Coordinates of C-alpha atoms in Angstrom, one line a residue:
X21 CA 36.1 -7.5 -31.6
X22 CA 35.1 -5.0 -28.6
X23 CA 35.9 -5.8 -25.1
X24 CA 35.3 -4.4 -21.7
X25 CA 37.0 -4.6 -18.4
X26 CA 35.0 -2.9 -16.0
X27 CA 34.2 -5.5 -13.9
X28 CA 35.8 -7.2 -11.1
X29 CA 37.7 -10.2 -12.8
X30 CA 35.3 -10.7 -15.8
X31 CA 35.9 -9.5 -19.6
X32 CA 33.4 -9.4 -21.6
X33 CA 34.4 -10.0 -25.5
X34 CA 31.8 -9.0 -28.7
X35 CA 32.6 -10.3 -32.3
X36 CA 30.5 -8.7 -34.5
X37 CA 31.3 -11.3 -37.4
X38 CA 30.3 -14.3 -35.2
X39 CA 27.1 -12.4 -33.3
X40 CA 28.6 -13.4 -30.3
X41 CA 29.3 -12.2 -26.9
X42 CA 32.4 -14.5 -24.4
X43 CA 32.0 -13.9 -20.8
X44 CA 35.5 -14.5 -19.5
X45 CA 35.8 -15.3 -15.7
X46 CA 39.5 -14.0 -15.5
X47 CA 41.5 -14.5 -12.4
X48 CA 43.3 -17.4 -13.5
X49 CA 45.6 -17.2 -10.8
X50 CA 43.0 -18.0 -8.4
X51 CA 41.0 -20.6 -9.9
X52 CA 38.7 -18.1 -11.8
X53 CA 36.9 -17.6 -8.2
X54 CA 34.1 -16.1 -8.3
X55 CA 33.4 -12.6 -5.8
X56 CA 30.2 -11.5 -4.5
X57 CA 30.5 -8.5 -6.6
X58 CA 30.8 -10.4 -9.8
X59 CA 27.9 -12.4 -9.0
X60 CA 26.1 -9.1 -9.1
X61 CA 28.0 -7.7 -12.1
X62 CA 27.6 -11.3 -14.3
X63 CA 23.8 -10.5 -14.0
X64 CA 24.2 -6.8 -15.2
X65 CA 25.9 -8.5 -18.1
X66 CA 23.4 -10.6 -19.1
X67 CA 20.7 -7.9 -18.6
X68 CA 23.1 -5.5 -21.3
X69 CA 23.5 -8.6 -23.8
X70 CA 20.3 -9.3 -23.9
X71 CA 19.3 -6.3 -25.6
X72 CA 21.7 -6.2 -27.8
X73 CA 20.3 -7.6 -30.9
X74 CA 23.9 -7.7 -32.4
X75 CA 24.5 -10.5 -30.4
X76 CA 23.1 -13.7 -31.1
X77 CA 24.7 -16.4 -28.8
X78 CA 26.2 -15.5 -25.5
X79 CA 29.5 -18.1 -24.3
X80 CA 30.9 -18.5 -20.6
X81 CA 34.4 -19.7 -20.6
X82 CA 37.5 -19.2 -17.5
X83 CA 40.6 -18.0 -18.3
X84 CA 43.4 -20.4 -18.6
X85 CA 43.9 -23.8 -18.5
X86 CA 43.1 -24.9 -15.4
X87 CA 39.5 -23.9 -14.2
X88 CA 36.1 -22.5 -15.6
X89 CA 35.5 -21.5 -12.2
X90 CA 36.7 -23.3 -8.7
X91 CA 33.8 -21.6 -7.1
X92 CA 33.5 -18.9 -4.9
X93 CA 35.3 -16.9 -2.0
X94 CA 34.4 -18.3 1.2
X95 CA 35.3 -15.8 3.4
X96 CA 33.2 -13.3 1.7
X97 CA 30.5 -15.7 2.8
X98 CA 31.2 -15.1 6.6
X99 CA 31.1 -11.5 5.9
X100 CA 27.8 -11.5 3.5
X101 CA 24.4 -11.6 5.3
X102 CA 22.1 -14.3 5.2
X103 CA 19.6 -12.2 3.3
X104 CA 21.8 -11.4 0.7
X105 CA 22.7 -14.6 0.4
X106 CA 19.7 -16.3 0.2
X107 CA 19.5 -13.9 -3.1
X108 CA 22.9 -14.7 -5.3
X109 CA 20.2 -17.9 -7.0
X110 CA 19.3 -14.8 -8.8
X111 CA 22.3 -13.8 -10.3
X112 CA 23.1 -17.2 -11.1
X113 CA 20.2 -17.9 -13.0
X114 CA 20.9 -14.8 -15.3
X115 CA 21.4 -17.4 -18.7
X116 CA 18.5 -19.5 -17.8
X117 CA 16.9 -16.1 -17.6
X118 CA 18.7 -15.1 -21.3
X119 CA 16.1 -15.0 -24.2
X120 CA 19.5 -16.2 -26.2
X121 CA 21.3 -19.3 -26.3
X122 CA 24.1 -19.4 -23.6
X123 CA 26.8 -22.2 -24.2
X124 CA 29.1 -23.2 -21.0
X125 CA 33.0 -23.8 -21.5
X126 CA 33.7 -25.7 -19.4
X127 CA 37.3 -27.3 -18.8
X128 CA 39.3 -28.6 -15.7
X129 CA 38.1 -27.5 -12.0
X130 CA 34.4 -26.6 -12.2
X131 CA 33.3 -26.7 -9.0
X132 CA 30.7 -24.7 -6.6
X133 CA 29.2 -21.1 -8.1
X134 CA 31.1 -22.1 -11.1
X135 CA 29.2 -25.4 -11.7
X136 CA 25.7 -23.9 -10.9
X137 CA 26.2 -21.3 -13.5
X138 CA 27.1 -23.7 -16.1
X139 CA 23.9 -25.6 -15.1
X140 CA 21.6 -22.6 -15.5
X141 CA 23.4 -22.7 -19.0
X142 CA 21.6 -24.3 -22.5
X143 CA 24.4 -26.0 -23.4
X144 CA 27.6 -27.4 -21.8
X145 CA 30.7 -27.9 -24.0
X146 CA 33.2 -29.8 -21.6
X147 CA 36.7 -30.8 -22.3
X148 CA 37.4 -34.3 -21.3
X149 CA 40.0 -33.2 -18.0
X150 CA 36.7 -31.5 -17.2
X151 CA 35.9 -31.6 -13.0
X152 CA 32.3 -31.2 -11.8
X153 CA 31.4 -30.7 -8.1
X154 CA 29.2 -29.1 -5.3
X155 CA 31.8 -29.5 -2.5
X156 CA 29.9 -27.1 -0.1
X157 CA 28.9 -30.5 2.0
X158 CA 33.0 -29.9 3.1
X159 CA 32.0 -26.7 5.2
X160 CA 28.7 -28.0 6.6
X161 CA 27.0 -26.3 4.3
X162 CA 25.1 -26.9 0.9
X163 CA 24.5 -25.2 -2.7
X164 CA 22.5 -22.2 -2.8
X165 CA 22.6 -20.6 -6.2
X166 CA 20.4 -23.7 -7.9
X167 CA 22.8 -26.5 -7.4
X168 CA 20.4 -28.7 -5.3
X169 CA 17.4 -28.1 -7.6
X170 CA 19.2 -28.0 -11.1
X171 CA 21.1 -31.1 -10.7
X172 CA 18.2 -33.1 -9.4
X173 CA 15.9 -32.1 -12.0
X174 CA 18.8 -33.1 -14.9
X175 CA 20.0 -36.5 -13.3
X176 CA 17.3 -37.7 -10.6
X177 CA 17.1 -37.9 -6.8
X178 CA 19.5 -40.4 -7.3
X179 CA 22.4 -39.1 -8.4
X180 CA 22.2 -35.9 -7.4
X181 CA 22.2 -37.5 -3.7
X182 CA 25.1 -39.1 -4.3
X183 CA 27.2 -36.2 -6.2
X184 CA 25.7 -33.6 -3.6
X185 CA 25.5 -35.2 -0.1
X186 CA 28.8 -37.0 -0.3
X187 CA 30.4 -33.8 -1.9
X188 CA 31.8 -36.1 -4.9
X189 CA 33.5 -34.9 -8.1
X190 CA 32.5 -36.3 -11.3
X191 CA 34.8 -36.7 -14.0
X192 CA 33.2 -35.4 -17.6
X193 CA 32.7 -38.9 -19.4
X194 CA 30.5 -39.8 -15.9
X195 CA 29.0 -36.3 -15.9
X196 CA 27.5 -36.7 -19.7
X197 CA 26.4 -40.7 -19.1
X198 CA 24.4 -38.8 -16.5
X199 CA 23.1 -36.4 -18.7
X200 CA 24.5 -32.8 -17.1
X201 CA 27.1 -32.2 -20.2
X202 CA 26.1 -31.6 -24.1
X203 CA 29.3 -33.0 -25.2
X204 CA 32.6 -34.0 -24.3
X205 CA 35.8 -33.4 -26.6
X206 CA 39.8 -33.8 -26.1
X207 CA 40.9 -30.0 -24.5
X208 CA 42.4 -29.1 -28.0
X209 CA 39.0 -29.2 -29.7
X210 CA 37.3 -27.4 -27.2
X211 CA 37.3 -23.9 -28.3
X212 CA 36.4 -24.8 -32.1
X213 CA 33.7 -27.1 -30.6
X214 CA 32.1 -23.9 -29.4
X215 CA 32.7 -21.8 -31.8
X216 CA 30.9 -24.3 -34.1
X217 CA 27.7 -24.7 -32.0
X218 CA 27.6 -20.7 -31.5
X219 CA 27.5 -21.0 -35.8
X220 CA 25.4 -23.4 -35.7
X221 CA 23.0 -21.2 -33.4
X222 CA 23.1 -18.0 -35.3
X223 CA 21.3 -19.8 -38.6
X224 CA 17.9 -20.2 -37.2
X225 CA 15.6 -17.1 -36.3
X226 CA 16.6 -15.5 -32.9
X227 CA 12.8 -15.7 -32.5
X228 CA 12.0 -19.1 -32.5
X229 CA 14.8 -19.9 -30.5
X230 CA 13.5 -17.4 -27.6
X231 CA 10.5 -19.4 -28.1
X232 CA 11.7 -22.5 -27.7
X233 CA 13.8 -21.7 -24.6
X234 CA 10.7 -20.5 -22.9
X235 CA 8.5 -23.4 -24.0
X236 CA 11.3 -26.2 -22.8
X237 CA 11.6 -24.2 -19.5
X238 CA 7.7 -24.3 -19.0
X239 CA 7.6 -28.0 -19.8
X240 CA 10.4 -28.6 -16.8
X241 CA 8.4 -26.3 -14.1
X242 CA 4.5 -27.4 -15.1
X243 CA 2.1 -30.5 -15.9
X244 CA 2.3 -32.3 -19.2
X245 CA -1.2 -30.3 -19.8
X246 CA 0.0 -26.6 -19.1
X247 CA 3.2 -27.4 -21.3
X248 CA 1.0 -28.4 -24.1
X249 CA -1.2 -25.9 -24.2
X250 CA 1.6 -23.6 -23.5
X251 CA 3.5 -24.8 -26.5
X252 CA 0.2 -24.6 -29.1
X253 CA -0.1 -20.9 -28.0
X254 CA 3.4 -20.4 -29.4
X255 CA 3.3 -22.5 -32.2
X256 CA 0.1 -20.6 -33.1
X257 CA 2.2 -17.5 -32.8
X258 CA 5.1 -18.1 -34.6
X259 CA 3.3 -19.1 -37.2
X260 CA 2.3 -14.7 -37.9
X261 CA 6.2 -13.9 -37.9
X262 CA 8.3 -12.7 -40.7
X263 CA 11.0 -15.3 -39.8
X264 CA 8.6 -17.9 -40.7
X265 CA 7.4 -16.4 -43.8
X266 CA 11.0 -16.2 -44.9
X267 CA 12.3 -19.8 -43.7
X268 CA 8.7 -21.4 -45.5
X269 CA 10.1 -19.3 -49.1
X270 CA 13.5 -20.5 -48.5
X271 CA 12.6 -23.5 -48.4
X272 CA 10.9 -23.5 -51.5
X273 CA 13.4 -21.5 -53.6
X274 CA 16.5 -24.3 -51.8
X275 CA 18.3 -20.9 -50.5
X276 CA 19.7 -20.0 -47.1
X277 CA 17.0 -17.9 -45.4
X278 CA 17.9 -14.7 -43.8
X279 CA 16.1 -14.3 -40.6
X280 CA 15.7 -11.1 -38.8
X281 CA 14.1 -12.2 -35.5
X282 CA 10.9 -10.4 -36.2

């Protein structure tokens, strides 16, 4: 296992025998709050894992027990200009960006920047002490890195009214009735949970999985008609790849294929 340090309160983690990559929010101390600066270095992050075809499944986890990530620093928001704030949705939406799946850890306070990241995740992996919220209603304010839009989308107008505008937390069993978590396990099963999904993840071809990330997204932003046509385009494609070839002849000779992403 590799990891680096050069960021401001984030480790970054490869294991080469798992293909995967753990980006570790790491000021435990503090909730796992989340600077300006790391905003902007959590993107370079995703832009350097992304081309690294040793790594197959990217994770998001805090430090400790206690948080994934309580949010931001809020006096760095007085001090940040509008302009540049009206930017930071782009950082946050580095793993929906990802061609790779990106699983969020999610345990105890995960609240603010914190949730919105997890929610520009594939899959979220909470433990059941698991706290979701937007509390930016609390400063006269509201979400601006995708909390508004992402949360609507996955629950409805409904309940994303009521979780935003009345700045509510939402314990994990609620948050996955609603539909915003994957799955829910007791806090000791958490990590293998993960670990077991990110397996899971590296069987199938890391190019049909890019493929289907893109296609799912396009069905959530277009008509029923531009998804479809969207998705035969694709399917049409992935039927010339290599990975195909080799899952259709493992298939037939009952072996575990070996795909390649090509």
């Amino acid at each position: 296992m590799t990891t680096n340090t050069a960021y401001d309160h984030i480790r970054v983690e490869k294991n080469s025998e798992s293909k995967t990559a753990t980006i570790i929010f790491d000021r435990p101390e503090k909730m796992n709050y989340i600077s300006m600066l790391a905003r902007a270095q959590f993107a370079e992050i995703f832009t350097e894992l992304d081309k690294d075809d040793n790594v197959r499944v990217i994770i998001i986890k805090g430090e400790g027990d206690k948080a994934f990530s309580a949010g931001g620093n809020i006096q760095q928001f007085m001090d940040t200009h509008p302009e540049e704030l009206s930017r930071l949705r782009v950082n946050v939406a580095a793993p929906e960006r990802s061609p790779k799946p990106v699983i969020a850890q999610l345990q105890g306070y995960t609240f603010g920047v914190g949730f919105e990241i997890a929610m520009a995740c594939d899959f979220r992996i909470a433990a059941d002490d698991t706290l979701l919220g937007l509390p930016e209603m609390n400063l006269g304010m509201i979400p601006g890195s995708g909390g508004t839009q992402r949360v609507a989308k996955a629950v409805g107008l409904t309940r994303a009214k009521d979780m935003i505008m009345r700045a509510r937390r939402i314990p994990a069993d609620e948050a996955y009735q609603w539909g915003l978590l994957t799955k829910v396990v007791a806090k000791g099963d958490l990590e293998s949970e993960v670990n077991a999904l990110a397996k899971e993840l590296t069987r199938f071809s890391p190019l049909a999985q890019r493929v289907a990330k893109e296609v799912l997204h396009a069905a959530e932003e277009g008509p029923l008609s531009t998804g479809l046509e969207i998705e035969g385009r694709a399917y049409g494609m992935l039927r010339c790849t290599d990975d195909f070839k080799e899952g259709v002849e493992a298939f037939y000779e009952k072996r575990k294929p070996n795909f390649t992403g090509k």
